[in-house]
Coordinates of C-alpha atoms and ligand atoms in Angstrom, one line a residue:
M1 CA 50.8 43.2 128.3
R2 CA 54.6 43.3 127.5
A3 CA 54.9 39.6 128.2
L4 CA 51.8 38.7 126.2
L5 CA 53.0 40.7 123.2
L6 CA 56.5 39.2 123.3
F7 CA 54.9 35.7 123.5
L8 CA 52.7 36.5 120.5
S9 CA 55.7 37.8 118.6
R10 CA 56.9 34.1 118.4
Q11 CA 53.5 32.7 117.2
E12 CA 53.5 32.1 113.5
A13 CA 49.8 31.2 113.4
L14 CA 48.7 34.5 114.9
K15 CA 50.9 36.3 112.4
N16 CA 49.0 34.9 109.5
F17 CA 45.7 35.9 111.1
M18 CA 46.9 39.5 112.0
L19 CA 48.3 40.1 108.6
R20 CA 44.7 40.0 107.2
F21 CA 44.0 43.4 108.9
Q22 CA 45.1 46.3 106.8
M23 CA 45.2 48.5 109.9
F24 CA 47.8 46.1 111.5
R25 CA 50.0 46.2 108.4
R26 CA 49.7 50.0 108.0
T27 CA 50.8 50.5 111.6
A28 CA 53.9 48.4 111.0
W29 CA 55.1 50.9 108.4
R30 CA 55.6 53.4 111.2
F31 CA 58.5 51.1 112.4
V32 CA 59.6 49.4 109.2
A33 CA 60.9 51.3 106.2
G34 CA 59.2 49.0 103.7
E35 CA 59.6 45.6 102.1
T36 CA 62.4 46.4 99.6
L37 CA 66.0 47.6 99.7
D38 CA 64.9 50.7 97.7
D39 CA 62.5 51.6 100.5
A40 CA 65.3 51.3 103.0
I41 CA 67.7 53.4 100.9
R42 CA 65.1 56.1 100.6
A43 CA 64.8 56.2 104.4
V44 CA 68.6 56.3 104.8
Q45 CA 68.8 59.2 102.4
E46 CA 66.1 61.1 104.3
A47 CA 67.9 60.5 107.6
N48 CA 71.2 61.6 106.0
R49 CA 69.6 64.8 104.8
L50 CA 68.8 65.6 108.5
G51 CA 72.4 64.9 109.5
I52 CA 71.5 61.5 110.9
R53 CA 73.5 58.3 110.0
A54 CA 71.9 55.0 109.5
T55 CA 72.3 51.2 109.9
V56 CA 70.2 49.0 107.7
D57 CA 68.7 45.7 108.8
F58 CA 67.2 43.1 106.4
L59 CA 64.5 41.6 108.7
G60 CA 64.5 38.0 109.5
E61 CA 65.4 35.7 112.4
N62 CA 65.5 32.0 113.5
T63 CA 66.2 30.8 110.0
K64 CA 65.4 27.1 109.6
T65 CA 67.1 26.2 106.3
R66 CA 70.5 26.8 104.8
E67 CA 68.7 28.2 101.7
D68 CA 67.1 31.0 103.8
A69 CA 70.5 31.7 105.6
E70 CA 72.2 32.0 102.2
T71 CA 69.5 34.3 101.0
A72 CA 70.1 36.5 104.0
V73 CA 73.9 36.6 103.3
A74 CA 73.3 37.5 99.7
E75 CA 71.0 40.3 100.7
A76 CA 73.6 41.6 103.2
L77 CA 76.2 41.7 100.5
R78 CA 73.7 43.5 98.2
I79 CA 73.0 46.1 101.0
L80 CA 76.7 46.8 101.4
D81 CA 77.3 47.2 97.6
R82 CA 74.2 49.5 97.4
I83 CA 75.2 51.8 100.3
A84 CA 78.7 52.0 99.0
A85 CA 77.4 52.9 95.5
E86 CA 74.9 55.5 96.8
R87 CA 77.7 57.0 99.1
V88 CA 75.3 57.2 102.0
E89 CA 76.4 57.4 105.7
C90 CA 75.2 54.0 106.6
N91 CA 76.4 50.6 107.9
I92 CA 74.6 47.3 108.4
S93 CA 73.1 45.3 111.3
V94 CA 72.7 41.5 111.2
K95 CA 71.1 38.9 113.4
L96 CA 73.1 35.6 113.8
T97 CA 69.9 33.4 113.9
Q98 CA 69.1 34.8 110.5
L99 CA 72.5 33.7 109.3
G100 CA 71.9 30.2 110.5
L101 CA 73.0 30.1 114.2
D102 CA 70.3 27.4 114.9
L103 CA 71.9 25.3 112.1
G104 CA 75.4 25.3 113.6
T105 CA 77.8 27.7 115.2
D106 CA 80.6 27.2 112.6
Y107 CA 78.2 27.5 109.7
C108 CA 76.9 30.8 111.1
Y109 CA 80.4 32.1 111.7
R110 CA 81.3 31.3 108.0
N111 CA 78.3 33.3 106.9
L112 CA 79.0 36.2 109.2
I113 CA 82.7 36.4 108.1
R114 CA 81.7 36.6 104.4
I115 CA 79.7 39.7 105.2
V116 CA 82.4 41.2 107.5
R117 CA 85.1 40.7 104.8
H118 CA 82.9 42.2 102.1
A119 CA 82.1 45.1 104.4
G120 CA 85.8 45.6 105.2
G121 CA 86.6 45.9 101.5
L122 CA 84.1 48.8 101.3
Q123 CA 85.2 50.4 104.6
K124 CA 81.8 49.5 106.1
F125 CA 81.0 48.4 109.7
V126 CA 78.9 45.3 110.6
R127 CA 76.9 45.4 113.9
V128 CA 75.8 42.0 115.2
D129 CA 72.4 42.5 117.0
M130 CA 71.9 40.6 120.3
E131 CA 68.9 38.2 120.4
D132 CA 67.4 36.3 123.4
S133 CA 69.6 34.9 126.2
H134 CA 69.8 31.4 124.6
Y135 CA 72.1 33.0 122.1
T136 CA 74.1 35.5 124.2
Q137 CA 77.2 33.4 124.8
R138 CA 77.4 32.1 121.3
T139 CA 76.9 35.6 119.9
V140 CA 79.7 37.1 122.1
D141 CA 82.0 34.2 121.1
I142 CA 81.3 34.6 117.4
V143 CA 81.8 38.4 117.4
L144 CA 85.1 37.9 119.3
Q145 CA 86.2 35.3 116.7
A146 CA 85.3 37.6 113.8
R147 CA 87.1 40.5 115.5
R148 CA 90.3 38.5 115.5
E149 CA 90.1 38.7 111.7
S150 CA 88.8 42.2 111.2
D151 CA 88.0 45.2 113.4
N152 CA 85.0 46.4 111.3
V153 CA 82.6 44.2 113.4
G154 CA 80.9 45.1 116.7
A155 CA 78.6 43.7 119.3
V156 CA 75.4 44.6 121.1
V157 CA 74.8 44.2 124.9
Q158 CA 71.5 44.3 126.8
A159 CA 71.3 46.2 130.1
Y160 CA 68.5 43.9 131.4
L161 CA 70.8 40.9 131.6
Y162 CA 72.7 40.3 134.9
R163 CA 75.7 39.0 132.9
T164 CA 76.2 42.1 130.8
Q165 CA 78.8 43.9 132.9
E166 CA 81.1 40.9 132.5
D167 CA 80.4 40.7 128.8
V168 CA 81.3 44.4 128.5
R169 CA 84.6 43.7 130.2
T170 CA 85.4 40.8 127.9
L171 CA 84.4 42.7 124.7
L172 CA 86.4 45.8 125.8
D173 CA 89.5 43.7 126.5
A174 CA 89.3 42.6 122.8
G175 CA 88.9 46.3 121.8
C176 CA 85.4 45.6 120.5
R177 CA 82.9 48.5 119.7
I178 CA 79.6 48.0 121.6
R179 CA 76.0 49.1 121.1
L180 CA 74.3 49.3 124.5
C181 CA 70.5 48.8 124.6
K182 CA 68.0 47.8 127.3
G183 CA 67.0 44.5 125.7
A184 CA 63.8 43.6 123.8
Y185 CA 63.1 39.9 124.6
L186 CA 61.0 38.0 127.1
E187 CA 63.5 36.8 129.7
P188 CA 63.1 34.9 133.0
E189 CA 64.0 36.4 136.3
T190 CA 66.9 34.0 136.6
V191 CA 68.8 35.9 133.9
A192 CA 67.3 39.4 133.7
F193 CA 66.1 42.3 135.9
K194 CA 62.4 42.4 136.1
R195 CA 62.1 45.9 137.3
K196 CA 62.5 48.7 134.7
S197 CA 64.3 50.8 137.3
D198 CA 67.0 48.1 137.8
T199 CA 67.5 47.9 134.0
D200 CA 67.7 51.7 133.7
A201 CA 70.2 51.9 136.6
N202 CA 72.4 49.2 135.0
F203 CA 72.1 51.0 131.7
V204 CA 73.6 54.1 133.2
R205 CA 76.4 52.1 134.9
L206 CA 77.3 50.4 131.7
M207 CA 77.1 53.6 129.7
R208 CA 79.7 55.2 131.9
I209 CA 82.0 52.2 131.5
L210 CA 81.7 52.5 127.7
L211 CA 82.2 56.2 127.6
D212 CA 85.3 55.9 129.9
S213 CA 86.8 53.2 127.6
G214 CA 88.0 55.6 124.9
L215 CA 86.5 53.4 122.1
Y216 CA 83.7 54.6 119.9
H217 CA 80.5 53.0 121.2
A218 CA 76.8 53.5 120.7
V219 CA 74.2 54.4 123.3
A220 CA 71.0 53.0 121.9
T221 CA 67.9 54.3 123.6
H222 CA 64.9 56.7 123.3
D223 CA 64.9 57.3 127.0
A224 CA 65.3 61.1 127.4
A225 CA 66.5 60.8 131.0
I226 CA 69.3 58.4 130.1
I227 CA 70.3 60.4 127.1
S228 CA 70.6 63.5 129.3
A229 CA 72.6 61.5 131.8
A230 CA 75.0 60.4 128.9
C231 CA 75.4 64.0 127.7
E232 CA 76.1 65.2 131.2
Y233 CA 78.6 62.4 131.9
A234 CA 80.4 63.1 128.7
R235 CA 80.6 66.8 129.4
E236 CA 81.8 66.4 133.0
N237 CA 84.5 63.9 131.9
K238 CA 85.6 65.9 128.8
I239 CA 84.5 63.2 126.4
G240 CA 83.8 65.0 123.1
A241 CA 80.6 64.5 121.1
E242 CA 82.7 62.8 118.4
G243 CA 83.7 60.1 120.9
F244 CA 80.4 58.2 120.8
E245 CA 77.0 58.0 119.1
F246 CA 73.3 57.8 120.0
Q247 CA 71.3 55.3 118.2
M248 CA 67.5 55.1 117.9
L249 CA 65.0 53.0 115.9
Y250 CA 63.2 54.1 112.7
G251 CA 59.9 55.8 113.5
I252 CA 60.6 56.4 117.2
R253 CA 61.3 59.8 118.8
R254 CA 62.2 61.4 115.4
D255 CA 62.1 64.8 117.3
L256 CA 64.8 63.7 119.7
Q257 CA 66.9 62.2 116.9
Q258 CA 66.8 65.5 115.1
R259 CA 67.4 67.6 118.2
L260 CA 70.5 65.7 119.2
A261 CA 71.9 65.9 115.6
E262 CA 71.3 69.6 115.6
E263 CA 73.1 69.9 118.9
G264 CA 76.2 68.3 117.3
Y265 CA 75.9 64.7 118.6
N266 CA 76.4 61.8 116.3
V267 CA 73.1 60.1 115.8
R268 CA 72.4 56.9 113.9
V269 CA 68.9 55.5 113.1
Y270 CA 68.3 51.7 112.8
I271 CA 66.3 51.1 109.6
P272 CA 64.7 47.7 109.1
Y273 CA 63.1 46.5 105.9
G274 CA 61.9 43.3 104.4
M275 CA 58.9 40.9 104.3
R276 CA 59.6 39.3 107.7
W277 CA 58.7 42.2 109.9
Y278 CA 56.2 40.6 112.2
P279 CA 58.4 39.6 115.2
Y280 CA 60.3 42.9 115.0
F281 CA 57.0 44.9 114.9
M282 CA 55.5 42.9 117.8
R283 CA 58.6 43.8 119.9
R284 CA 58.0 47.5 119.2
L285 CA 54.4 47.1 120.3
A286 CA 55.5 45.4 123.5
E287 CA 57.7 48.4 124.4
R288 CA 54.8 50.7 124.4
P289 CA 51.2 49.5 125.2
A290 CA 49.9 52.8 123.8
N291 CA 50.8 51.5 120.4
V292 CA 48.5 48.5 120.9
L293 CA 45.6 50.6 122.2
F294 CA 45.9 52.8 119.0
I295 CA 45.5 49.7 116.8
L296 CA 42.7 48.3 118.9
R297 CA 40.8 51.6 118.9
N298 CA 41.0 51.8 115.1
L299 CA 40.0 48.2 114.6
L300 CA 36.9 48.7 116.9
R301 CA 36.0 51.9 115.1
K302 CA 35.9 50.0 111.8
Ligands
FAD401 C1 69.4 51.4 117.5 C2 68.8 50.3 118.4 C3 69.2 49.0 118.2 C4 68.7 48.0 119.1 N1 69.2 46.7 119.0 C5 68.8 45.8 119.8 C6 69.3 44.5 119.9 O1 70.3 44.2 119.2 N2 68.8 43.6 120.8 C7 67.8 43.9 121.7 O2 67.4 43.1 122.5 N3 67.2 45.1 121.6 C8 67.7 46.1 120.7 N4 67.1 47.3 120.7 C9 65.8 47.6 121.5 C10 66.1 47.9 122.9 O3 66.6 46.9 123.6 C11 64.7 48.4 123.6 O4 63.8 47.4 123.5 C12 64.1 49.6 122.9 O5 65.1 50.5 122.5 C13 63.2 50.4 123.9 O6 63.8 50.8 125.0 P1 64.3 52.3 125.3 O7 65.8 52.2 125.6 O8 63.9 53.2 124.2 O9 63.6 52.7 126.7 P2 62.1 52.6 127.1 O10 62.2 52.9 128.6 O11 61.4 51.4 126.7 O12 61.5 53.8 126.4 C14 61.8 55.2 126.6 C15 60.9 56.1 125.8 O13 61.1 55.8 124.4 C16 59.9 55.8 123.7 N5 59.7 54.5 123.1 C17 60.4 53.4 123.3 N6 60.0 52.4 122.6 C18 59.0 52.8 121.9 C19 58.1 52.2 120.9 N7 58.2 50.9 120.5 N8 57.1 53.0 120.3 C20 57.0 54.3 120.7 N9 57.8 54.9 121.6 C21 58.8 54.2 122.2 C22 58.8 56.2 124.6 O14 58.7 57.6 124.6 C23 59.4 55.7 126.0 O15 58.8 56.4 127.1 C24 67.7 48.3 120.0 C25 67.3 49.7 120.2 C26 67.9 50.6 119.4 C27 67.5 52.0 119.6

């Protein structure tokens, strides 16, 4: 089921067919704040009221034209100006393929660095999301290059990839802040663990390395067992709650987000918005087949 949904997430033709169903679109709004920046800002303000920080993502990936890449850069600059003006606790997440990675590494770097410089002027942080394994090396290289100019940019690593422990070492040597997640793409066995238990074990191993590093990193998961393991490890090793943050996705385990914030942990929610929500939404469905059954049951009932 997971593999099928991840395959479908890349099929444009199916997207146009599925978007005809109101039920499908409505379910997407559980995971996506809306189609406009105003919608995202409302979600940020709601999170902030609960003591939860945010990171906003303008949805889009695998941009095929420079015009689309430049639209994405302009929107990122607009997000940064808006979150600064609204004085919300929020930073920004970007995807390199949205900024034109498929159109050239140097071109993509120039687009990223414009965003990083603008964010730096506003004391804001830019997180570079990690995409599928075709892009891992170039993403790590581009983040390291950007970090040589500014320290308000950070990376994401995926616990399901065999290579990640090495990437973590390289990024830590450069003093880079890291978001650790499990990984959301369809990957072959040659590069990624197939068994969830192996990914989970690697996540815990990497989480400990990050917490021990003394830098401020993000543990991005909704997995209650791993979150407990992180809290326990931090307690046992006298790492204060201010030394790291938990991150979760908009619309998932709001109860857990709120509980951790109430317990004094730093929590940040990832808030996506925009018209291009289809692949993001399909990845969320793939993570939990129960989400698909819910849609199918409602479609059949109609
Ligand atoms: C802030 C943040 C940023 C991320 N950035 C990236 C990135 O840059 N690159 C990347 O590849 N991946 C990214 N991810 C996605 C990540 O890789 C996982 O695919 C996703 O978080 C699900 O894994 P999990 O850690 O929650 O664990 P799982 O074992 O998948 O889930 C644990 C529990 O969480 C709940 N849950 C998880 N997903 C869902 C869902 N979709 N719907 C309902 N309940 C759910 C369920 O209760 C489940 O039992 C990010 C995740 C977060 C939280």
